[in-house]
């Protein structure tokens, strides 16, 4: 048996998946491509990946799944979403089309604050029901791992509610969910004119949320309509004291220096980055921080300042792509559309875009060792697509080529029944 097979575990069922080509997204060759591939799962992990011709004779399996051609990729990872919230902001969409800017709406009490009011008014069950519906739509396009931020509660009680709902999404659905505490998203009404006092309150809340097991990372919005780099530094110091990783919404509307500051904390990711400076690019490169590009928000807000993709590429900064699903600036639930937008708006290649929703997205969640590639030892999250080549995932839009979604080695039963060959009589 080849050396890259994992040792067999007697208590874990072994399933062999074959009949499709593999885009493993492992670095080293384009797409990590394997023509006529095979993938062996053992329970929730991948035991072996390679060419079907290299499978040893007499390999013991509990089940074999013959796929009808197509391509297997790692499960998609949506590493930046605001999935738990109440209400919607269709009226603000209309106002922007009448000439109001995102910043003007926010300063007038709309924007994030209007969603905060709706979220606080919603029950936990209402928040969960809507979040489950949104997550299910993402799953239908191949998402197996999801980050969910808080940020629409903006009080200790309501932020904790949102984080608990996010945890319940991962418990109710076959989906890996990572949570980020984004209390530093906007200034709540009760702290009007007192941003430093609000930052102090967040620092007080974090240990209790962490003790309850609600937080995987700490996030914030560093912008002229939100919080300064020095204020976010105080939050990040508190996160560091709790051994929690950090990430940051930075340089979306202006260059506030957030990315340079976040890189000093080796942030998992800096997100948006339309106004990222050359110094910011170099800081991300030196720290290993992922540049999270969010084409949905860029498109929806009709922004003109492009993130410096060429400079990020030249500096070797990993670039991730996400939906940034939220009610105000990116109300999309289509990761495949984001792949297309990353290519058409930001000029990423299709391979870079897919790496941005697999390998680099995993890195942005601190899961780079366990998710985002098809290789032995990683979690068995993968998707079968009815395409001939993975570049077709970013090329059209409005399509749903996801045929089969497998999370932690368990396929969706309805998907499996649909692609299984008809019995012969």
mmCIF file of C-alpha atoms in Angstrom:
data_model
loop_
_atom_site.group_PDB
_atom_site.id
_atom_site.type_symbol
_atom_site.label_atom_id
_atom_site.label_comp_id
_atom_site.label_asym_id
_atom_site.label_seq_id
_atom_site.Cartn_x
_atom_site.Cartn_y
_atom_site.Cartn_z
ATOM 1 C CA UNK A 1 0.000 0.000 0.000
ATOM 2 C CA UNK A 2 1.436 3.456 -0.858
ATOM 3 C CA UNK A 3 3.096 5.310 1.999
ATOM 4 C CA UNK A 4 0.613 8.183 1.890
ATOM 5 C CA UNK A 5 -2.267 5.956 3.005
ATOM 6 C CA UNK A 6 -3.223 6.727 6.578
ATOM 7 C CA UNK A 7 -3.081 3.795 9.002
ATOM 8 C CA UNK A 8 -6.375 1.943 9.048
ATOM 9 C CA UNK A 9 -8.764 2.382 11.963
ATOM 10 C CA UNK A 10 -10.946 -0.637 12.577
ATOM 11 C CA UNK A 11 -13.839 1.432 13.957
ATOM 12 C CA UNK A 12 -14.093 3.818 10.972
ATOM 13 C CA UNK A 13 -15.966 2.804 7.797
ATOM 14 C CA UNK A 14 -13.930 3.044 4.594
ATOM 15 C CA UNK A 15 -15.532 4.407 1.435
ATOM 16 C CA UNK A 16 -13.849 4.616 -1.952
ATOM 17 C CA UNK A 17 -14.987 7.406 -4.261
ATOM 18 C CA UNK A 18 -13.989 7.068 -7.890
ATOM 19 C CA UNK A 19 -15.091 7.964 -11.407
ATOM 20 C CA UNK A 20 -14.336 11.708 -11.290
ATOM 21 C CA UNK A 21 -11.270 13.855 -11.807
ATOM 22 C CA UNK A 22 -9.915 15.626 -8.733
ATOM 23 C CA UNK A 23 -9.015 19.266 -8.199
ATOM 24 C CA UNK A 24 -7.310 18.720 -4.854
ATOM 25 C CA UNK A 25 -6.255 22.411 -4.597
ATOM 26 C CA UNK A 26 -3.000 21.237 -3.050
ATOM 27 C CA UNK A 27 -0.138 23.555 -4.030
ATOM 28 C CA UNK A 28 2.526 22.366 -6.442
ATOM 29 C CA UNK A 29 0.680 21.986 -9.722
ATOM 30 C CA UNK A 30 -2.300 23.750 -11.324
ATOM 31 C CA UNK A 31 -5.495 22.972 -9.442
ATOM 32 C CA UNK A 32 -3.744 20.023 -7.755
ATOM 33 C CA UNK A 33 -5.237 18.184 -10.729
ATOM 34 C CA UNK A 34 -5.575 14.387 -10.871
ATOM 35 C CA UNK A 35 -7.214 12.949 -13.960
ATOM 36 C CA UNK A 36 -9.406 9.905 -13.268
ATOM 37 C CA UNK A 37 -8.864 10.171 -9.547
ATOM 38 C CA UNK A 38 -9.856 8.190 -6.520
ATOM 39 C CA UNK A 39 -10.427 9.260 -2.934
ATOM 40 C CA UNK A 40 -10.615 6.992 0.088
ATOM 41 C CA UNK A 41 -12.397 8.215 3.195
ATOM 42 C CA UNK A 42 -12.165 6.612 6.596
ATOM 43 C CA UNK A 43 -14.857 7.961 8.848
ATOM 44 C CA UNK A 44 -14.637 11.747 8.924
ATOM 45 C CA UNK A 45 -11.172 12.003 7.396
ATOM 46 C CA UNK A 46 -9.520 11.431 4.055
ATOM 47 C CA UNK A 47 -7.281 8.368 4.095
ATOM 48 C CA UNK A 48 -5.824 8.582 0.573
ATOM 49 C CA UNK A 49 -6.044 10.628 -2.632
ATOM 50 C CA UNK A 50 -4.537 9.770 -5.989
ATOM 51 C CA UNK A 51 -5.016 8.337 -9.442
ATOM 52 C CA UNK A 52 -7.395 5.407 -9.716
ATOM 53 C CA UNK A 53 -4.628 3.492 -11.479
ATOM 54 C CA UNK A 54 -2.506 3.655 -8.331
ATOM 55 C CA UNK A 55 -5.028 1.972 -6.055
ATOM 56 C CA UNK A 56 -3.565 -1.285 -4.736
ATOM 57 C CA UNK A 57 -5.209 -4.585 -5.504
ATOM 58 C CA UNK A 58 -7.190 -6.029 -2.636
ATOM 59 C CA UNK A 59 -7.862 -2.701 -0.930
ATOM 60 C CA UNK A 60 -10.424 -3.258 1.835
ATOM 61 C CA UNK A 61 -13.440 -0.956 1.706
ATOM 62 C CA UNK A 62 -16.886 -0.952 3.252
ATOM 63 C CA UNK A 63 -18.470 0.874 0.337
ATOM 64 C CA UNK A 64 -17.547 2.066 -3.153
ATOM 65 C CA UNK A 65 -19.216 5.028 -4.844
ATOM 66 C CA UNK A 66 -18.898 5.268 -8.620
ATOM 67 C CA UNK A 67 -19.306 8.893 -9.638
ATOM 68 C CA UNK A 68 -20.668 9.796 -13.099
ATOM 69 C CA UNK A 69 -17.615 11.697 -14.323
ATOM 70 C CA UNK A 70 -17.356 15.343 -13.322
ATOM 71 C CA UNK A 71 -14.933 16.862 -10.826
ATOM 72 C CA UNK A 72 -14.364 16.561 -7.086
ATOM 73 C CA UNK A 73 -13.076 19.595 -5.210
ATOM 74 C CA UNK A 74 -12.685 20.388 -1.540
ATOM 75 C CA UNK A 75 -15.901 21.660 0.018
ATOM 76 C CA UNK A 76 -16.279 25.394 -0.369
ATOM 77 C CA UNK A 77 -15.468 27.520 2.675
ATOM 78 C CA UNK A 78 -17.368 30.773 3.142
ATOM 79 C CA UNK A 79 -14.980 32.441 5.566
ATOM 80 C CA UNK A 80 -16.734 35.794 6.040
ATOM 81 C CA UNK A 81 -20.483 35.974 6.690
ATOM 82 C CA UNK A 82 -22.855 37.876 8.961
ATOM 83 C CA UNK A 83 -25.526 35.193 8.802
ATOM 84 C CA UNK A 84 -27.370 35.868 12.084
ATOM 85 C CA UNK A 85 -29.532 38.985 11.982
ATOM 86 C CA UNK A 86 -33.123 40.200 11.923
ATOM 87 C CA UNK A 87 -34.959 42.153 9.258
ATOM 88 C CA UNK A 88 -33.624 43.429 5.941
ATOM 89 C CA UNK A 89 -32.505 46.715 4.388
ATOM 90 C CA UNK A 90 -34.275 46.867 1.053
ATOM 91 C CA UNK A 91 -35.286 50.496 1.751
ATOM 92 C CA UNK A 92 -31.626 51.500 2.084
ATOM 93 C CA UNK A 93 -30.896 49.798 -1.228
ATOM 94 C CA UNK A 94 -33.536 52.053 -2.740
ATOM 95 C CA UNK A 95 -32.073 55.145 -1.030
ATOM 96 C CA UNK A 96 -28.633 54.444 -2.436
ATOM 97 C CA UNK A 97 -30.135 54.263 -5.917
ATOM 98 C CA UNK A 98 -31.661 57.671 -5.225
ATOM 99 C CA UNK A 99 -28.217 59.089 -4.462
ATOM 100 C CA UNK A 100 -27.467 58.461 -0.780
ATOM 101 C CA UNK A 101 -24.068 56.915 0.031
ATOM 102 C CA UNK A 102 -23.407 53.998 2.382
ATOM 103 C CA UNK A 103 -21.600 56.394 4.741
ATOM 104 C CA UNK A 104 -24.446 58.951 4.713
ATOM 105 C CA UNK A 105 -27.003 56.270 5.530
ATOM 106 C CA UNK A 106 -24.831 54.976 8.379
ATOM 107 C CA UNK A 107 -24.303 58.442 9.861
ATOM 108 C CA UNK A 108 -28.078 59.087 9.728
ATOM 109 C CA UNK A 109 -28.778 56.090 11.950
ATOM 110 C CA UNK A 110 -29.415 53.562 9.214
ATOM 111 C CA UNK A 111 -27.063 50.864 8.109
ATOM 112 C CA UNK A 112 -25.828 48.564 10.837
ATOM 113 C CA UNK A 113 -27.902 50.281 13.530
ATOM 114 C CA UNK A 114 -31.183 49.514 11.773
ATOM 115 C CA UNK A 115 -30.256 45.835 11.650
ATOM 116 C CA UNK A 116 -29.269 45.968 15.324
ATOM 117 C CA UNK A 117 -32.780 47.136 16.209
ATOM 118 C CA UNK A 118 -34.366 44.330 14.170
ATOM 119 C CA UNK A 119 -31.998 41.731 15.603
ATOM 120 C CA UNK A 120 -32.626 42.750 19.191
ATOM 121 C CA UNK A 121 -36.377 42.574 18.563
ATOM 122 C CA UNK A 122 -36.233 39.065 17.062
ATOM 123 C CA UNK A 123 -36.517 35.941 19.210
ATOM 124 C CA UNK A 124 -33.760 33.351 19.304
ATOM 125 C CA UNK A 125 -35.965 30.951 17.351
ATOM 126 C CA UNK A 126 -36.619 33.559 14.672
ATOM 127 C CA UNK A 127 -32.912 34.279 14.336
ATOM 128 C CA UNK A 128 -32.130 30.570 14.129
ATOM 129 C CA UNK A 129 -34.831 29.865 11.551
ATOM 130 C CA UNK A 130 -33.561 32.602 9.234
ATOM 131 C CA UNK A 131 -29.920 31.626 9.736
ATOM 132 C CA UNK A 132 -30.672 27.975 8.949
ATOM 133 C CA UNK A 133 -32.458 28.987 5.751
ATOM 134 C CA UNK A 134 -29.533 31.143 4.661
ATOM 135 C CA UNK A 135 -26.980 28.461 5.493
ATOM 136 C CA UNK A 136 -28.975 25.865 3.550
ATOM 137 C CA UNK A 137 -28.815 28.022 0.413
ATOM 138 C CA UNK A 138 -25.034 28.290 0.766
ATOM 139 C CA UNK A 139 -24.796 24.522 1.243
ATOM 140 C CA UNK A 140 -26.709 23.942 -1.994
ATOM 141 C CA UNK A 141 -23.792 25.621 -3.801
ATOM 142 C CA UNK A 142 -21.168 23.426 -2.165
ATOM 143 C CA UNK A 143 -20.343 25.118 1.157
ATOM 144 C CA UNK A 144 -19.185 22.712 3.867
ATOM 145 C CA UNK A 145 -17.531 25.193 6.254
ATOM 146 C CA UNK A 146 -18.905 28.556 7.288
ATOM 147 C CA UNK A 147 -17.793 31.462 9.433
ATOM 148 C CA UNK A 148 -20.575 33.381 11.196
ATOM 149 C CA UNK A 149 -19.909 36.720 12.852
ATOM 150 C CA UNK A 150 -21.923 38.429 15.528
ATOM 151 C CA UNK A 151 -22.109 42.216 15.285
ATOM 152 C CA UNK A 152 -25.812 42.982 15.118
ATOM 153 C CA UNK A 153 -26.497 42.766 18.850
ATOM 154 C CA UNK A 154 -23.955 45.305 20.152
ATOM 155 C CA UNK A 155 -24.633 44.536 23.811
ATOM 156 C CA UNK A 156 -23.341 41.735 26.002
ATOM 157 C CA UNK A 157 -26.710 39.980 26.036
ATOM 158 C CA UNK A 158 -27.589 40.335 22.364
ATOM 159 C CA UNK A 159 -24.119 39.572 21.027
ATOM 160 C CA UNK A 160 -24.086 36.395 23.115
ATOM 161 C CA UNK A 161 -27.514 35.478 21.715
ATOM 162 C CA UNK A 162 -26.203 35.801 18.160
ATOM 163 C CA UNK A 163 -23.121 33.714 18.923
ATOM 164 C CA UNK A 164 -25.263 30.999 20.520
ATOM 165 C CA UNK A 165 -27.510 30.938 17.451
ATOM 166 C CA UNK A 166 -24.423 30.601 15.249
ATOM 167 C CA UNK A 167 -23.286 27.615 17.302
ATOM 168 C CA UNK A 168 -26.751 26.052 16.907
ATOM 169 C CA UNK A 169 -26.503 26.375 13.119
ATOM 170 C CA UNK A 170 -23.463 24.104 13.226
ATOM 171 C CA UNK A 171 -25.262 21.680 15.506
ATOM 172 C CA UNK A 172 -28.392 21.486 13.354
ATOM 173 C CA UNK A 173 -26.796 21.221 9.907
ATOM 174 C CA UNK A 174 -24.014 19.044 8.445
ATOM 175 C CA UNK A 175 -21.713 22.034 8.383
ATOM 176 C CA UNK A 176 -18.567 23.170 10.177
ATOM 177 C CA UNK A 177 -19.278 26.573 11.746
ATOM 178 C CA UNK A 178 -16.638 28.926 13.145
ATOM 179 C CA UNK A 179 -17.772 31.962 15.129
ATOM 180 C CA UNK A 180 -16.233 35.430 15.312
ATOM 181 C CA UNK A 181 -17.159 37.990 17.958
ATOM 182 C CA UNK A 182 -17.710 41.238 16.058
ATOM 183 C CA UNK A 183 -19.042 43.427 18.845
ATOM 184 C CA UNK A 184 -16.730 46.180 17.543
ATOM 185 C CA UNK A 185 -18.880 46.496 14.424
ATOM 186 C CA UNK A 186 -20.588 49.815 15.122
ATOM 187 C CA UNK A 187 -21.361 52.097 18.050
ATOM 188 C CA UNK A 188 -24.715 51.172 19.655
ATOM 189 C CA UNK A 189 -27.204 53.946 20.512
ATOM 190 C CA UNK A 190 -26.680 53.621 24.246
ATOM 191 C CA UNK A 191 -22.976 54.477 23.778
ATOM 192 C CA UNK A 192 -23.547 57.453 21.467
ATOM 193 C CA UNK A 193 -20.523 59.754 21.600
ATOM 194 C CA UNK A 194 -18.619 57.342 23.887
ATOM 195 C CA UNK A 195 -16.676 54.972 21.624
ATOM 196 C CA UNK A 196 -13.874 54.409 24.139
ATOM 197 C CA UNK A 197 -16.397 53.390 26.784
ATOM 198 C CA UNK A 198 -17.922 50.922 24.353
ATOM 199 C CA UNK A 199 -14.512 49.436 23.584
ATOM 200 C CA UNK A 200 -13.988 49.036 27.335
ATOM 201 C CA UNK A 201 -17.343 47.251 27.574
ATOM 202 C CA UNK A 202 -16.393 44.809 24.807
ATOM 203 C CA UNK A 203 -13.145 44.041 26.612
ATOM 204 C CA UNK A 204 -15.180 43.264 29.714
ATOM 205 C CA UNK A 205 -17.593 40.985 27.817
ATOM 206 C CA UNK A 206 -15.042 38.905 25.923
ATOM 207 C CA UNK A 207 -13.846 36.680 28.808
ATOM 208 C CA UNK A 208 -17.405 35.612 29.637
ATOM 209 C CA UNK A 209 -18.217 34.748 26.009
ATOM 210 C CA UNK A 210 -14.940 32.874 25.761
ATOM 211 C CA UNK A 211 -15.636 30.949 28.974
ATOM 212 C CA UNK A 212 -18.988 29.876 27.548
ATOM 213 C CA UNK A 213 -17.257 28.551 24.427
ATOM 214 C CA UNK A 214 -18.934 30.972 22.050
ATOM 215 C CA UNK A 215 -15.913 32.532 20.359
ATOM 216 C CA UNK A 216 -13.385 31.142 17.870
ATOM 217 C CA UNK A 217 -11.949 34.534 16.851
ATOM 218 C CA UNK A 218 -12.343 38.249 17.548
ATOM 219 C CA UNK A 219 -13.132 40.686 14.739
ATOM 220 C CA UNK A 220 -13.734 44.415 14.364
ATOM 221 C CA UNK A 221 -14.510 47.181 11.880
ATOM 222 C CA UNK A 222 -11.637 49.652 11.576
ATOM 223 C CA UNK A 223 -12.953 52.567 9.526
ATOM 224 C CA UNK A 224 -13.778 56.261 9.783
ATOM 225 C CA UNK A 225 -17.442 55.373 10.422
ATOM 226 C CA UNK A 226 -16.533 52.703 12.984
ATOM 227 C CA UNK A 227 -13.433 52.324 15.181
ATOM 228 C CA UNK A 228 -9.850 53.516 14.965
ATOM 229 C CA UNK A 229 -6.773 51.327 14.772
ATOM 230 C CA UNK A 230 -5.823 52.313 18.320
ATOM 231 C CA UNK A 231 -9.261 51.360 19.631
ATOM 232 C CA UNK A 232 -9.115 48.003 17.847
ATOM 233 C CA UNK A 233 -5.657 47.452 19.278
ATOM 234 C CA UNK A 234 -7.185 47.510 22.764
ATOM 235 C CA UNK A 235 -9.700 44.826 21.715
ATOM 236 C CA UNK A 236 -6.935 42.740 20.154
ATOM 237 C CA UNK A 237 -4.861 42.953 23.341
ATOM 238 C CA UNK A 238 -7.849 41.531 25.221
ATOM 239 C CA UNK A 239 -8.217 38.759 22.629
ATOM 240 C CA UNK A 240 -4.529 37.934 22.885
ATOM 241 C CA UNK A 241 -4.853 37.625 26.672
ATOM 242 C CA UNK A 242 -7.527 34.975 26.052
ATOM 243 C CA UNK A 243 -5.394 33.250 23.389
ATOM 244 C CA UNK A 244 -8.019 34.048 20.741
ATOM 245 C CA UNK A 245 -6.971 34.800 17.158
ATOM 246 C CA UNK A 246 -8.049 38.073 15.574
ATOM 247 C CA UNK A 247 -9.202 39.361 12.198
ATOM 248 C CA UNK A 248 -10.246 42.776 10.957
ATOM 249 C CA UNK A 249 -12.528 44.590 8.525
ATOM 250 C CA UNK A 250 -9.963 47.042 7.186
ATOM 251 C CA UNK A 251 -9.396 49.596 4.448
ATOM 252 C CA UNK A 252 -12.862 49.237 2.925
ATOM 253 C CA UNK A 253 -13.745 52.931 2.589
ATOM 254 C CA UNK A 254 -10.395 54.573 3.394
ATOM 255 C CA UNK A 255 -6.886 53.729 4.551
ATOM 256 C CA UNK A 256 -7.100 53.826 8.345
ATOM 257 C CA UNK A 257 -3.968 51.754 8.920
ATOM 258 C CA UNK A 258 -5.898 48.837 10.324
ATOM 259 C CA UNK A 259 -4.171 46.211 8.218
ATOM 260 C CA UNK A 260 -0.693 47.203 9.415
ATOM 261 C CA UNK A 261 -1.887 47.112 13.021
ATOM 262 C CA UNK A 262 -3.678 43.766 12.584
ATOM 263 C CA UNK A 263 -0.626 42.231 10.944
ATOM 264 C CA UNK A 264 1.332 43.013 14.099
ATOM 265 C CA UNK A 265 -1.048 40.621 15.874
ATOM 266 C CA UNK A 266 -0.636 38.031 13.092
ATOM 267 C CA UNK A 267 -4.325 38.350 12.293
ATOM 268 C CA UNK A 268 -5.908 35.395 10.540
ATOM 269 C CA UNK A 269 -7.270 37.752 7.877
ATOM 270 C CA UNK A 270 -7.809 41.362 6.935
ATOM 271 C CA UNK A 271 -11.014 41.789 4.968
ATOM 272 C CA UNK A 272 -12.213 44.125 2.169
ATOM 273 C CA UNK A 273 -8.895 45.979 1.554
ATOM 274 C CA UNK A 274 -9.949 48.226 -1.320
ATOM 275 C CA UNK A 275 -7.770 51.046 0.109
ATOM 276 C CA UNK A 276 -4.895 48.831 1.216
ATOM 277 C CA UNK A 277 -1.576 50.707 1.017
ATOM 278 C CA UNK A 278 1.779 49.326 -0.169
ATOM 279 C CA UNK A 279 2.841 49.278 3.496
ATOM 280 C CA UNK A 280 -0.276 47.252 4.272
ATOM 281 C CA UNK A 281 0.531 44.757 1.532
ATOM 282 C CA UNK A 282 4.012 44.217 2.916
ATOM 283 C CA UNK A 283 2.700 43.904 6.469
ATOM 284 C CA UNK A 284 0.258 41.161 5.428
ATOM 285 C CA UNK A 285 3.000 39.359 3.523
ATOM 286 C CA UNK A 286 5.340 39.432 6.521
ATOM 287 C CA UNK A 287 2.703 38.232 8.996
ATOM 288 C CA UNK A 288 1.139 35.480 6.867
ATOM 289 C CA UNK A 289 -2.245 37.182 7.193
ATOM 290 C CA UNK A 290 -4.806 36.275 4.522
ATOM 291 C CA UNK A 291 -6.214 39.057 2.340
ATOM 292 C CA UNK A 292 -9.968 38.446 2.327
ATOM 293 C CA UNK A 293 -11.512 39.928 -0.819
ATOM 294 C CA UNK A 294 -15.252 40.535 -0.833
ATOM 295 C CA UNK A 295 -16.489 41.231 -4.359
ATOM 296 C CA UNK A 296 -20.160 41.115 -3.368
ATOM 297 C CA UNK A 297 -19.862 44.221 -1.195
ATOM 298 C CA UNK A 298 -17.703 45.953 -3.808
ATOM 299 C CA UNK A 299 -20.377 45.291 -6.422
ATOM 300 C CA UNK A 300 -23.413 46.076 -4.279
ATOM 301 C CA UNK A 301 -22.010 49.394 -3.030
ATOM 302 C CA UNK A 302 -20.841 50.270 -6.548
ATOM 303 C CA UNK A 303 -17.321 50.952 -5.309
ATOM 304 C CA UNK A 304 -14.656 52.123 -7.733
ATOM 305 C CA UNK A 305 -11.450 51.591 -5.755
ATOM 306 C CA UNK A 306 -10.169 48.091 -6.527
ATOM 307 C CA UNK A 307 -8.184 46.129 -3.950
ATOM 308 C CA UNK A 308 -4.505 45.916 -5.000
ATOM 309 C CA UNK A 309 -4.694 42.351 -6.297
ATOM 310 C CA UNK A 310 -1.542 42.649 -8.406
ATOM 311 C CA UNK A 311 0.516 43.864 -5.451
ATOM 312 C CA UNK A 312 -0.916 41.144 -3.191
ATOM 313 C CA UNK A 313 -0.123 38.506 -5.796
ATOM 314 C CA UNK A 314 3.420 39.787 -6.289
ATOM 315 C CA UNK A 315 4.025 39.851 -2.524
ATOM 316 C CA UNK A 316 2.762 36.278 -2.142
ATOM 317 C CA UNK A 317 -0.147 37.207 0.127
ATOM 318 C CA UNK A 318 -2.804 34.447 0.100
ATOM 319 C CA UNK A 319 -6.124 35.802 -1.163
ATOM 320 C CA UNK A 320 -9.432 34.385 0.046
ATOM 321 C CA UNK A 321 -12.919 35.020 -1.349
ATOM 322 C CA UNK A 322 -16.192 35.052 0.622
ATOM 323 C CA UNK A 323 -19.803 36.081 0.196
ATOM 324 C CA UNK A 324 -19.743 38.580 3.110
ATOM 325 C CA UNK A 325 -23.447 37.781 3.356
ATOM 326 C CA UNK A 326 -25.089 40.625 5.269
ATOM 327 C CA UNK A 327 -28.279 42.647 4.900
ATOM 328 C CA UNK A 328 -26.706 45.986 4.070
ATOM 329 C CA UNK A 329 -23.802 45.658 1.670
ATOM 330 C CA UNK A 330 -23.712 42.087 0.321
ATOM 331 C CA UNK A 331 -27.087 40.324 0.532
ATOM 332 C CA UNK A 332 -25.905 37.419 -1.603
ATOM 333 C CA UNK A 333 -26.101 33.717 -0.852
ATOM 334 C CA UNK A 334 -24.186 32.553 -3.924
ATOM 335 C CA UNK A 335 -20.544 31.575 -3.421
ATOM 336 C CA UNK A 336 -20.321 30.611 -7.095
ATOM 337 C CA UNK A 337 -21.340 34.120 -8.110
ATOM 338 C CA UNK A 338 -18.551 35.405 -5.852
ATOM 339 C CA UNK A 339 -16.063 33.248 -7.765
ATOM 340 C CA UNK A 340 -17.220 34.860 -10.991
ATOM 341 C CA UNK A 341 -17.124 38.368 -9.513
ATOM 342 C CA UNK A 342 -13.636 37.791 -8.117
ATOM 343 C CA UNK A 343 -12.518 37.038 -11.655
ATOM 344 C CA UNK A 344 -14.516 39.670 -13.557
ATOM 345 C CA UNK A 345 -14.205 42.553 -11.058
ATOM 346 C CA UNK A 346 -10.867 41.850 -9.350
ATOM 347 C CA UNK A 347 -9.159 39.956 -12.212
ATOM 348 C CA UNK A 348 -8.283 36.848 -10.241
ATOM 349 C CA UNK A 349 -7.778 33.722 -12.298
ATOM 350 C CA UNK A 350 -10.376 30.961 -11.882
ATOM 351 C CA UNK A 351 -7.787 28.881 -10.039
ATOM 352 C CA UNK A 352 -6.966 31.755 -7.683
ATOM 353 C CA UNK A 353 -10.670 32.279 -7.029
ATOM 354 C CA UNK A 354 -11.294 28.628 -6.162
ATOM 355 C CA UNK A 355 -8.176 28.543 -3.975
ATOM 356 C CA UNK A 356 -9.705 31.587 -2.288
ATOM 357 C CA UNK A 357 -12.778 29.577 -1.300
ATOM 358 C CA UNK A 358 -10.886 26.439 -0.342
ATOM 359 C CA UNK A 359 -7.209 26.430 0.669
ATOM 360 C CA UNK A 360 -6.833 30.113 1.521
ATOM 361 C CA UNK A 361 -10.278 30.370 3.098
ATOM 362 C CA UNK A 362 -9.310 27.540 5.442
ATOM 363 C CA UNK A 363 -6.193 29.479 6.406
ATOM 364 C CA UNK A 364 -8.344 32.564 7.097
ATOM 365 C CA UNK A 365 -10.284 30.542 9.689
ATOM 366 C CA UNK A 366 -7.251 28.950 11.309
ATOM 367 C CA UNK A 367 -8.137 25.621 9.667
ATOM 368 C CA UNK A 368 -5.331 25.478 7.136
ATOM 369 C CA UNK A 369 -4.029 22.229 8.596
ATOM 370 C CA UNK A 370 -7.343 20.362 8.424
ATOM 371 C CA UNK A 371 -9.564 21.810 5.693
ATOM 372 C CA UNK A 372 -9.445 23.308 2.230
ATOM 373 C CA UNK A 373 -7.556 20.590 0.322
ATOM 374 C CA UNK A 374 -8.105 17.000 -0.697
ATOM 375 C CA UNK A 375 -5.205 15.235 0.970
ATOM 376 C CA UNK A 376 -4.676 12.444 3.457
ATOM 377 C CA UNK A 377 -5.398 13.369 7.060
ATOM 378 C CA UNK A 378 -7.751 16.264 6.361
ATOM 379 C CA UNK A 379 -11.451 16.330 7.102
ATOM 380 C CA UNK A 380 -13.432 14.551 4.392
ATOM 381 C CA UNK A 381 -15.298 17.592 3.070
ATOM 382 C CA UNK A 382 -15.725 17.579 -0.684
ATOM 383 C CA UNK A 383 -18.136 18.343 -3.489
ATOM 384 C CA UNK A 384 -18.911 16.576 -6.749
ATOM 385 C CA UNK A 385 -19.615 19.001 -9.601
ATOM 386 C CA UNK A 386 -21.254 18.303 -12.952
ATOM 387 C CA UNK A 387 -18.462 20.023 -14.873
ATOM 388 C CA UNK A 388 -15.546 18.844 -16.979
ATOM 389 C CA UNK A 389 -13.023 21.215 -15.413
ATOM 390 C CA UNK A 390 -13.051 23.377 -12.273
ATOM 391 C CA UNK A 391 -12.611 26.564 -14.296
ATOM 392 C CA UNK A 392 -16.293 26.142 -15.182
ATOM 393 C CA UNK A 393 -17.241 26.964 -11.578
ATOM 394 C CA UNK A 394 -16.200 30.609 -11.996
ATOM 395 C CA UNK A 395 -17.205 31.026 -15.641
ATOM 396 C CA UNK A 396 -21.027 31.106 -15.792
ATOM 397 C CA UNK A 397 -23.292 32.602 -13.176
ATOM 398 C CA UNK A 398 -26.784 31.626 -12.111
ATOM 399 C CA UNK A 399 -25.925 27.926 -12.317
ATOM 400 C CA UNK A 400 -25.890 25.195 -9.672
ATOM 401 C CA UNK A 401 -23.597 22.371 -10.790
ATOM 402 C CA UNK A 402 -23.226 20.944 -7.251
ATOM 403 C CA UNK A 403 -24.303 17.310 -7.537
ATOM 404 C CA UNK A 404 -23.141 15.850 -4.232
ATOM 405 C CA UNK A 405 -21.931 17.422 -1.010
ATOM 406 C CA UNK A 406 -19.983 15.409 1.572
ATOM 407 C CA UNK A 407 -19.276 16.765 5.050
ATOM 408 C CA UNK A 408 -16.993 14.912 7.480
ATOM 409 C CA UNK A 409 -17.246 11.813 5.285
ATOM 410 C CA UNK A 410 -21.055 11.743 5.268
ATOM 411 C CA UNK A 411 -22.801 12.404 1.946
ATOM 412 C CA UNK A 412 -26.185 14.031 1.646
ATOM 413 C CA UNK A 413 -28.518 11.057 1.154
ATOM 414 C CA UNK A 414 -30.734 12.800 -1.407
ATOM 415 C CA UNK A 415 -27.700 13.890 -3.428
ATOM 416 C CA UNK A 416 -26.268 10.390 -3.369
ATOM 417 C CA UNK A 417 -29.546 8.850 -4.537
ATOM 418 C CA UNK A 418 -29.737 11.342 -7.397
ATOM 419 C CA UNK A 419 -26.301 10.598 -8.839
ATOM 420 C CA UNK A 420 -26.319 6.853 -8.202
ATOM 421 C CA UNK A 421 -26.624 4.795 -11.390
ATOM 422 C CA UNK A 422 -30.005 3.241 -12.050
ATOM 423 C CA UNK A 423 -30.192 -0.473 -11.230
ATOM 424 C CA UNK A 424 -29.956 -2.898 -14.139
ATOM 425 C CA UNK A 425 -32.741 -5.426 -14.669
#
